[in-house]
Each structure stands twice: as structure tokens, then as C-alpha cells.
PDB file of N, CA and C in Angstrom:
ATOM      1  N   ILE B 451       0.862  -1.170   0.000  1.00  0.00           N
ATOM      2  CA  ILE B 451       0.000   0.000   0.000  1.00  0.00           C
ATOM      3  C   ILE B 451       0.901   1.222   0.000  1.00  0.00           C
ATOM      4  N   HIS B 452       0.601   2.174  -0.822  1.00  0.00           N
ATOM      5  CA  HIS B 452       1.416   3.371  -0.980  1.00  0.00           C
ATOM      6  C   HIS B 452       0.714   4.586  -0.373  1.00  0.00           C
ATOM      7  N   LEU B 453       1.445   5.356   0.408  1.00  0.00           N
ATOM      8  CA  LEU B 453       0.974   6.668   0.854  1.00  0.00           C
ATOM      9  C   LEU B 453       1.813   7.705   0.139  1.00  0.00           C
ATOM     10  N   SER B 454       1.180   8.730  -0.403  1.00  0.00           N
ATOM     11  CA  SER B 454       1.914   9.784  -1.101  1.00  0.00           C
ATOM     12  C   SER B 454       2.604  10.695  -0.103  1.00  0.00           C
ATOM     13  N   GLY B 455       3.871  10.933  -0.338  1.00  0.00           N
ATOM     14  CA  GLY B 455       4.646  11.831   0.507  1.00  0.00           C
ATOM     15  C   GLY B 455       6.043  11.312   0.725  1.00  0.00           C
ATOM     16  N   ASN B 456       6.918  12.203   1.148  1.00  0.00           N
ATOM     17  CA  ASN B 456       8.277  11.835   1.505  1.00  0.00           C
ATOM     18  C   ASN B 456       8.346  11.824   3.027  1.00  0.00           C
ATOM     19  N   PHE B 457       8.252  10.659   3.612  1.00  0.00           N
ATOM     20  CA  PHE B 457       8.179  10.554   5.062  1.00  0.00           C
ATOM     21  C   PHE B 457       9.547  10.446   5.721  1.00  0.00           C
ATOM     22  N   GLU B 458      10.579  10.768   4.952  1.00  0.00           N
ATOM     23  CA  GLU B 458      11.888  11.049   5.520  1.00  0.00           C
ATOM     24  C   GLU B 458      11.953  12.522   5.898  1.00  0.00           C
ATOM     25  N   MET B 459      11.108  13.327   5.245  1.00  0.00           N
ATOM     26  CA  MET B 459      11.148  14.775   5.456  1.00  0.00           C
ATOM     27  C   MET B 459       9.924  15.310   6.202  1.00  0.00           C
ATOM     28  N   GLY B 460       8.816  14.626   6.128  1.00  0.00           N
ATOM     29  CA  GLY B 460       7.598  15.117   6.756  1.00  0.00           C
ATOM     30  C   GLY B 460       6.752  13.984   7.298  1.00  0.00           C
ATOM     31  N   ARG B 461       5.773  14.358   8.075  1.00  0.00           N
ATOM     32  CA  ARG B 461       4.886  13.374   8.709  1.00  0.00           C
ATOM     33  C   ARG B 461       3.632  13.147   7.859  1.00  0.00           C
ATOM     34  N   PRO B 462       3.110  11.921   7.895  1.00  0.00           N
ATOM     35  CA  PRO B 462       1.831  11.687   7.224  1.00  0.00           C
ATOM     36  C   PRO B 462       0.716  12.420   7.974  1.00  0.00           C
ATOM     37  N   THR B 463      -0.338  12.740   7.251  1.00  0.00           N
ATOM     38  CA  THR B 463      -1.466  13.429   7.886  1.00  0.00           C
ATOM     39  C   THR B 463      -2.293  12.437   8.698  1.00  0.00           C
ATOM     40  N   GLU B 464      -3.118  12.965   9.585  1.00  0.00           N
ATOM     41  CA  GLU B 464      -4.033  12.115  10.353  1.00  0.00           C
ATOM     42  C   GLU B 464      -4.968  11.353   9.422  1.00  0.00           C
ATOM     43  N   ALA B 465      -5.427  12.031   8.372  1.00  0.00           N
ATOM     44  CA  ALA B 465      -6.319  11.371   7.415  1.00  0.00           C
ATOM     45  C   ALA B 465      -5.617  10.201   6.727  1.00  0.00           C
ATOM     46  N   GLN B 466      -4.344  10.365   6.387  1.00  0.00           N
ATOM     47  CA  GLN B 466      -3.601   9.266   5.778  1.00  0.00           C
ATOM     48  C   GLN B 466      -3.476   8.086   6.737  1.00  0.00           C
ATOM     49  N   ILE B 467      -3.175   8.376   7.997  1.00  0.00           N
ATOM     50  CA  ILE B 467      -3.019   7.310   8.991  1.00  0.00           C
ATOM     51  C   ILE B 467      -4.334   6.578   9.207  1.00  0.00           C
ATOM     52  N   GLU B 468      -5.421   7.317   9.358  1.00  0.00           N
ATOM     53  CA  GLU B 468      -6.727   6.688   9.593  1.00  0.00           C
ATOM     54  C   GLU B 468      -7.172   5.852   8.394  1.00  0.00           C
ATOM     55  N   SER B 469      -7.011   6.393   7.196  1.00  0.00           N
ATOM     56  CA  SER B 469      -7.459   5.636   6.021  1.00  0.00           C
ATOM     57  C   SER B 469      -6.580   4.414   5.796  1.00  0.00           C
ATOM     58  N   LEU B 470      -5.284   4.534   6.068  1.00  0.00           N
ATOM     59  CA  LEU B 470      -4.389   3.382   5.960  1.00  0.00           C
ATOM     60  C   LEU B 470      -4.771   2.302   6.966  1.00  0.00           C
ATOM     61  N   ALA B 471      -5.025   2.705   8.205  1.00  0.00           N
ATOM     62  CA  ALA B 471      -5.403   1.737   9.236  1.00  0.00           C
ATOM     63  C   ALA B 471      -6.730   1.057   8.900  1.00  0.00           C
ATOM     64  N   LEU B 472      -7.678   1.817   8.382  1.00  0.00           N
ATOM     65  CA  LEU B 472      -8.970   1.252   8.001  1.00  0.00           C
ATOM     66  C   LEU B 472      -8.807   0.249   6.859  1.00  0.00           C
ATOM     67  N   LEU B 473      -8.027   0.604   5.853  1.00  0.00           N
ATOM     68  CA  LEU B 473      -7.776  -0.300   4.735  1.00  0.00           C
ATOM     69  C   LEU B 473      -7.049  -1.560   5.205  1.00  0.00           C
ATOM     70  N   CYS B 474      -6.012  -1.377   6.007  1.00  0.00           N
ATOM     71  CA  CYS B 474      -5.262  -2.537   6.516  1.00  0.00           C
ATOM     72  C   CYS B 474      -6.139  -3.428   7.394  1.00  0.00           C
ATOM     73  N   GLY B 475      -6.971  -2.811   8.210  1.00  0.00           N
ATOM     74  CA  GLY B 475      -7.885  -3.591   9.040  1.00  0.00           C
ATOM     75  C   GLY B 475      -8.830  -4.430   8.198  1.00  0.00           C
ATOM     76  N   GLY B 476      -9.349  -3.836   7.126  1.00  0.00           N
ATOM     77  CA  GLY B 476     -10.232  -4.572   6.232  1.00  0.00           C
ATOM     78  C   GLY B 476      -9.528  -5.725   5.534  1.00  0.00           C
ATOM     79  N   ILE B 477      -8.314  -5.489   5.067  1.00  0.00           N
ATOM     80  CA  ILE B 477      -7.544  -6.546   4.404  1.00  0.00           C
ATOM     81  C   ILE B 477      -7.210  -7.664   5.387  1.00  0.00           C
ATOM     82  N   CYS B 478      -6.769  -7.278   6.575  1.00  0.00           N
ATOM     83  CA  CYS B 478      -6.432  -8.290   7.589  1.00  0.00           C
ATOM     84  C   CYS B 478      -7.666  -9.096   7.977  1.00  0.00           C
ATOM     85  N   ASN B 479      -8.810  -8.435   8.084  1.00  0.00           N
ATOM     86  CA  ASN B 479     -10.046  -9.129   8.421  1.00  0.00           C
ATOM     87  C   ASN B 479     -10.441 -10.105   7.310  1.00  0.00           C
ATOM     88  N   THR B 480     -10.376  -9.668   6.076  1.00  0.00           N
ATOM     89  CA  THR B 480     -10.743 -10.504   4.933  1.00  0.00           C
ATOM     90  C   THR B 480      -9.882 -11.759   4.836  1.00  0.00           C
ATOM     91  N   TYR B 481      -8.582 -11.592   5.091  1.00  0.00           N
ATOM     92  CA  TYR B 481      -7.648 -12.705   4.915  1.00  0.00           C
ATOM     93  C   TYR B 481      -7.198 -13.348   6.229  1.00  0.00           C
ATOM     94  N   ALA B 482      -7.885 -13.023   7.324  1.00  0.00           N
ATOM     95  CA  ALA B 482      -7.599 -13.591   8.648  1.00  0.00           C
ATOM     96  C   ALA B 482      -6.119 -13.440   9.025  1.00  0.00           C
ATOM     97  N   LEU B 483      -5.631 -12.201   8.893  1.00  0.00           N
ATOM     98  CA  LEU B 483      -4.248 -11.882   9.231  1.00  0.00           C
ATOM     99  C   LEU B 483      -4.202 -11.064  10.517  1.00  0.00           C
ATOM    100  N   SER B 484      -3.135 -11.202  11.246  1.00  0.00           N
ATOM    101  CA  SER B 484      -2.918 -10.346  12.407  1.00  0.00           C
ATOM    102  C   SER B 484      -2.249  -9.061  11.929  1.00  0.00           C
ATOM    103  N   PRO B 485      -2.827  -7.899  12.237  1.00  0.00           N
ATOM    104  CA  PRO B 485      -2.179  -6.656  11.828  1.00  0.00           C
ATOM    105  C   PRO B 485      -0.818  -6.464  12.500  1.00  0.00           C
ATOM    106  N   TYR B 486      -0.618  -7.105  13.640  1.00  0.00           N
ATOM    107  CA  TYR B 486       0.652  -6.975  14.352  1.00  0.00           C
ATOM    108  C   TYR B 486       1.772  -7.736  13.656  1.00  0.00           C
ATOM    109  N   ILE B 487       1.416  -8.646  12.776  1.00  0.00           N
ATOM    110  CA  ILE B 487       2.401  -9.394  11.992  1.00  0.00           C
ATOM    111  C   ILE B 487       2.408  -8.929  10.540  1.00  0.00           C
ATOM    112  N   ALA B 488       1.231  -8.714   9.974  1.00  0.00           N
ATOM    113  CA  ALA B 488       1.110  -8.441   8.537  1.00  0.00           C
ATOM    114  C   ALA B 488       1.539  -7.031   8.137  1.00  0.00           C
ATOM    115  N   ILE B 489       1.353  -6.055   8.997  1.00  0.00           N
ATOM    116  CA  ILE B 489       1.661  -4.675   8.627  1.00  0.00           C
ATOM    117  C   ILE B 489       3.135  -4.404   8.899  1.00  0.00           C
ATOM    118  N   GLN B 490       3.883  -4.256   7.824  1.00  0.00           N
ATOM    119  CA  GLN B 490       5.324  -4.046   7.877  1.00  0.00           C
ATOM    120  C   GLN B 490       5.707  -2.935   6.903  1.00  0.00           C
ATOM    121  N   GLY B 491       6.920  -2.446   7.026  1.00  0.00           N
ATOM    122  CA  GLY B 491       7.453  -1.476   6.071  1.00  0.00           C
ATOM    123  C   GLY B 491       8.336  -2.170   5.053  1.00  0.00           C
ATOM    124  N   HIS B 492       8.498  -1.554   3.892  1.00  0.00           N
ATOM    125  CA  HIS B 492       9.378  -2.138   2.882  1.00  0.00           C
ATOM    126  C   HIS B 492      10.776  -2.375   3.442  1.00  0.00           C
ATOM    127  N   CYS B 493      11.228  -1.477   4.314  1.00  0.00           N
ATOM    128  CA  CYS B 493      12.584  -1.600   4.856  1.00  0.00           C
ATOM    129  C   CYS B 493      12.756  -2.832   5.746  1.00  0.00           C
ATOM    130  N   ASP B 494      11.660  -3.468   6.116  1.00  0.00           N
ATOM    131  CA  ASP B 494      11.755  -4.704   6.887  1.00  0.00           C
ATOM    132  C   ASP B 494      12.175  -5.882   6.001  1.00  0.00           C
ATOM    133  N   TYR B 495      12.091  -5.683   4.685  1.00  0.00           N
ATOM    134  CA  TYR B 495      12.394  -6.765   3.748  1.00  0.00           C
ATOM    135  C   TYR B 495      13.511  -6.427   2.772  1.00  0.00           C
ATOM    136  N   LEU B 496      13.706  -5.147   2.481  1.00  0.00           N
ATOM    137  CA  LEU B 496      14.700  -4.708   1.509  1.00  0.00           C
ATOM    138  C   LEU B 496      15.505  -3.547   2.076  1.00  0.00           C
ATOM    139  N   ALA B 497      16.678  -3.341   1.526  1.00  0.00           N
ATOM    140  CA  ALA B 497      17.507  -2.207   1.928  1.00  0.00           C
ATOM    141  C   ALA B 497      16.969  -0.944   1.253  1.00  0.00           C
ATOM    142  N   THR B 498      16.055  -0.268   1.930  1.00  0.00           N
ATOM    143  CA  THR B 498      15.421   0.939   1.401  1.00  0.00           C
ATOM    144  C   THR B 498      15.013   1.831   2.568  1.00  0.00           C
ATOM    145  N   ALA B 499      14.839   3.104   2.280  1.00  0.00           N
ATOM    146  CA  ALA B 499      14.365   4.033   3.321  1.00  0.00           C
ATOM    147  C   ALA B 499      12.845   3.998   3.460  1.00  0.00           C
ATOM    148  N   CYS B 500      12.184   3.363   2.522  1.00  0.00           N
ATOM    149  CA  CYS B 500      10.720   3.293   2.515  1.00  0.00           C
ATOM    150  C   CYS B 500      10.226   2.445   3.693  1.00  0.00           C
ATOM    151  N   PRO B 501       9.276   2.878   4.438  1.00  0.00           N
ATOM    152  CA  PRO B 501       8.322   3.952   4.190  1.00  0.00           C
ATOM    153  C   PRO B 501       8.746   5.322   4.713  1.00  0.00           C
ATOM    154  N   GLY B 502       9.950   5.474   5.143  1.00  0.00           N
ATOM    155  CA  GLY B 502      10.424   6.739   5.697  1.00  0.00           C
ATOM    156  C   GLY B 502      10.373   6.720   7.211  1.00  0.00           C
ATOM    157  N   THR B 503      11.280   7.443   7.807  1.00  0.00           N
ATOM    158  CA  THR B 503      11.421   7.451   9.264  1.00  0.00           C
ATOM    159  C   THR B 503      10.131   7.829   9.985  1.00  0.00           C
ATOM    160  N   TYR B 504       9.473   8.895   9.526  1.00  0.00           N
ATOM    161  CA  TYR B 504       8.280   9.369  10.234  1.00  0.00           C
ATOM    162  C   TYR B 504       7.126   8.381  10.146  1.00  0.00           C
ATOM    163  N   LEU B 505       6.921   7.784   8.978  1.00  0.00           N
ATOM    164  CA  LEU B 505       5.837   6.812   8.845  1.00  0.00           C
ATOM    165  C   LEU B 505       6.196   5.507   9.550  1.00  0.00           C
ATOM    166  N   TYR B 506       7.444   5.090   9.457  1.00  0.00           N
ATOM    167  CA  TYR B 506       7.859   3.837  10.096  1.00  0.00           C
ATOM    168  C   TYR B 506       7.636   3.885  11.607  1.00  0.00           C
ATOM    169  N   ARG B 507       7.913   5.028  12.199  1.00  0.00           N
ATOM    170  CA  ARG B 507       7.691   5.184  13.646  1.00  0.00           C
ATOM    171  C   ARG B 507       6.216   5.062  14.024  1.00  0.00           C
ATOM    172  N   MET B 508       5.328   5.264  13.067  1.00  0.00           N
ATOM    173  CA  MET B 508       3.898   5.212  13.347  1.00  0.00           C
ATOM    174  C   MET B 508       3.298   3.828  13.112  1.00  0.00           C
ATOM    175  N   LEU B 509       4.081   2.869  12.649  1.00  0.00           N
ATOM    176  CA  LEU B 509       3.540   1.541  12.373  1.00  0.00           C
ATOM    177  C   LEU B 509       2.879   0.896  13.595  1.00  0.00           C
ATOM    178  N   PRO B 510       3.419   1.017  14.800  1.00  0.00           N
ATOM    179  CA  PRO B 510       2.705   0.443  15.950  1.00  0.00           C
ATOM    180  C   PRO B 510       1.303   1.060  16.134  1.00  0.00           C
ATOM    181  N   THR B 511       1.183   2.355  15.911  1.00  0.00           N
ATOM    182  CA  THR B 511      -0.118   3.016  15.995  1.00  0.00           C
ATOM    183  C   THR B 511      -1.053   2.515  14.904  1.00  0.00           C
ATOM    184  N   ILE B 512      -0.531   2.383  13.702  1.00  0.00           N
ATOM    185  CA  ILE B 512      -1.336   1.909  12.575  1.00  0.00           C
ATOM    186  C   ILE B 512      -1.810   0.480  12.827  1.00  0.00           C
ATOM    187  N   ARG B 513      -0.932  -0.360  13.345  1.00  0.00           N
ATOM    188  CA  ARG B 513      -1.319  -1.740  13.672  1.00  0.00           C
ATOM    189  C   ARG B 513      -2.439  -1.757  14.717  1.00  0.00           C
ATOM    190  N   GLY B 514      -2.309  -0.948  15.744  1.00  0.00           N
ATOM    191  CA  GLY B 514      -3.326  -0.888  16.794  1.00  0.00           C
ATOM    192  C   GLY B 514      -4.658  -0.393  16.263  1.00  0.00           C
ATOM    193  N   LYS B 515      -4.627   0.634  15.430  1.00  0.00           N
ATOM    194  CA  LYS B 515      -5.854   1.147  14.838  1.00  0.00           C
ATOM    195  C   LYS B 515      -6.479   0.112  13.908  1.00  0.00           C
ATOM    196  N   ALA B 516      -5.660  -0.572  13.113  1.00  0.00           N
ATOM    197  CA  ALA B 516      -6.173  -1.619  12.219  1.00  0.00           C
ATOM    198  C   ALA B 516      -6.846  -2.717  13.031  1.00  0.00           C
ATOM    199  N   ASP B 517      -6.229  -3.106  14.135  1.00  0.00           N
ATOM    200  CA  ASP B 517      -6.823  -4.116  15.007  1.00  0.00           C
ATOM    201  C   ASP B 517      -8.162  -3.624  15.569  1.00  0.00           C
ATOM    202  N   PHE B 518      -8.219  -2.366  15.972  1.00  0.00           N
ATOM    203  CA  PHE B 518      -9.467  -1.785  16.463  1.00  0.00           C
ATOM    204  C   PHE B 518     -10.559  -1.876  15.395  1.00  0.00           C
ATOM    205  N   TYR B 519     -10.228  -1.490  14.159  1.00  0.00           N
ATOM    206  CA  TYR B 519     -11.209  -1.543  13.081  1.00  0.00           C
ATOM    207  C   TYR B 519     -11.656  -2.976  12.821  1.00  0.00           C
ATOM    208  N   MET B 520     -10.733  -3.930  12.899  1.00  0.00           N
ATOM    209  CA  MET B 520     -11.102  -5.335  12.721  1.00  0.00           C
ATOM    210  C   MET B 520     -12.079  -5.787  13.798  1.00  0.00           C
ATOM    211  N   GLN B 521     -11.780  -5.450  15.048  1.00  0.00           N
ATOM    212  CA  GLN B 521     -12.585  -5.895  16.172  1.00  0.00           C
ATOM    213  C   GLN B 521     -13.968  -5.248  16.198  1.00  0.00           C
ATOM    214  N   ASN B 522     -14.101  -4.109  15.560  1.00  0.00           N
ATOM    215  CA  ASN B 522     -15.358  -3.368  15.597  1.00  0.00           C
ATOM    216  C   ASN B 522     -16.114  -3.396  14.281  1.00  0.00           C
ATOM    217  N   GLY B 523     -15.764  -4.328  13.420  1.00  0.00           N
ATOM    218  CA  GLY B 523     -16.533  -4.563  12.209  1.00  0.00           C
ATOM    219  C   GLY B 523     -16.511  -3.490  11.152  1.00  0.00           C
ATOM    220  N   TRP B 524     -15.433  -2.744  11.059  1.00  0.00           N
ATOM    221  CA  TRP B 524     -15.353  -1.707  10.030  1.00  0.00           C
ATOM    222  C   TRP B 524     -14.989  -2.316   8.713  1.00  0.00           C
TER     223      TRP B 524
END
């Protein structure tokens, strides 16, 4: 999933975080995945700066929000 922006230089917006978490929650729910395992950054698999320092630091929040959306039927 791609978010537009350079997250080495700036932070994602609240709207980007919420929509990403909602989308991830839906995907995890559909495929019976744990967001705590399934939601990763590209840099976890390849030598790259993606998703950027600011977005990468928010992955625990995104995972928690995705789990919330899964548990509440979004």
C-alpha cells in the first residue's frame, strides 16, 4: 500500500493514517491476518528508506488502529 509523501522529510497526515489503518484492518479481516504481523514497512524486507522514518515510527499506531477496526466490524 502506498501513501503519497516523503516521510523522511515530513509526517503523514491524520487522514492518511486513519485511512491506511482502516484499509489494513479490512484486508487483515478478509484474509484472517494479524495486523501486528502483517503490517510491515518495505525496509523490513529490503535495503530501502521506505516507508520513511516518520511513517515507520507510526507503524505500531497503525497496527493498533487496524486491530481496532477489525474488532469493531469496520
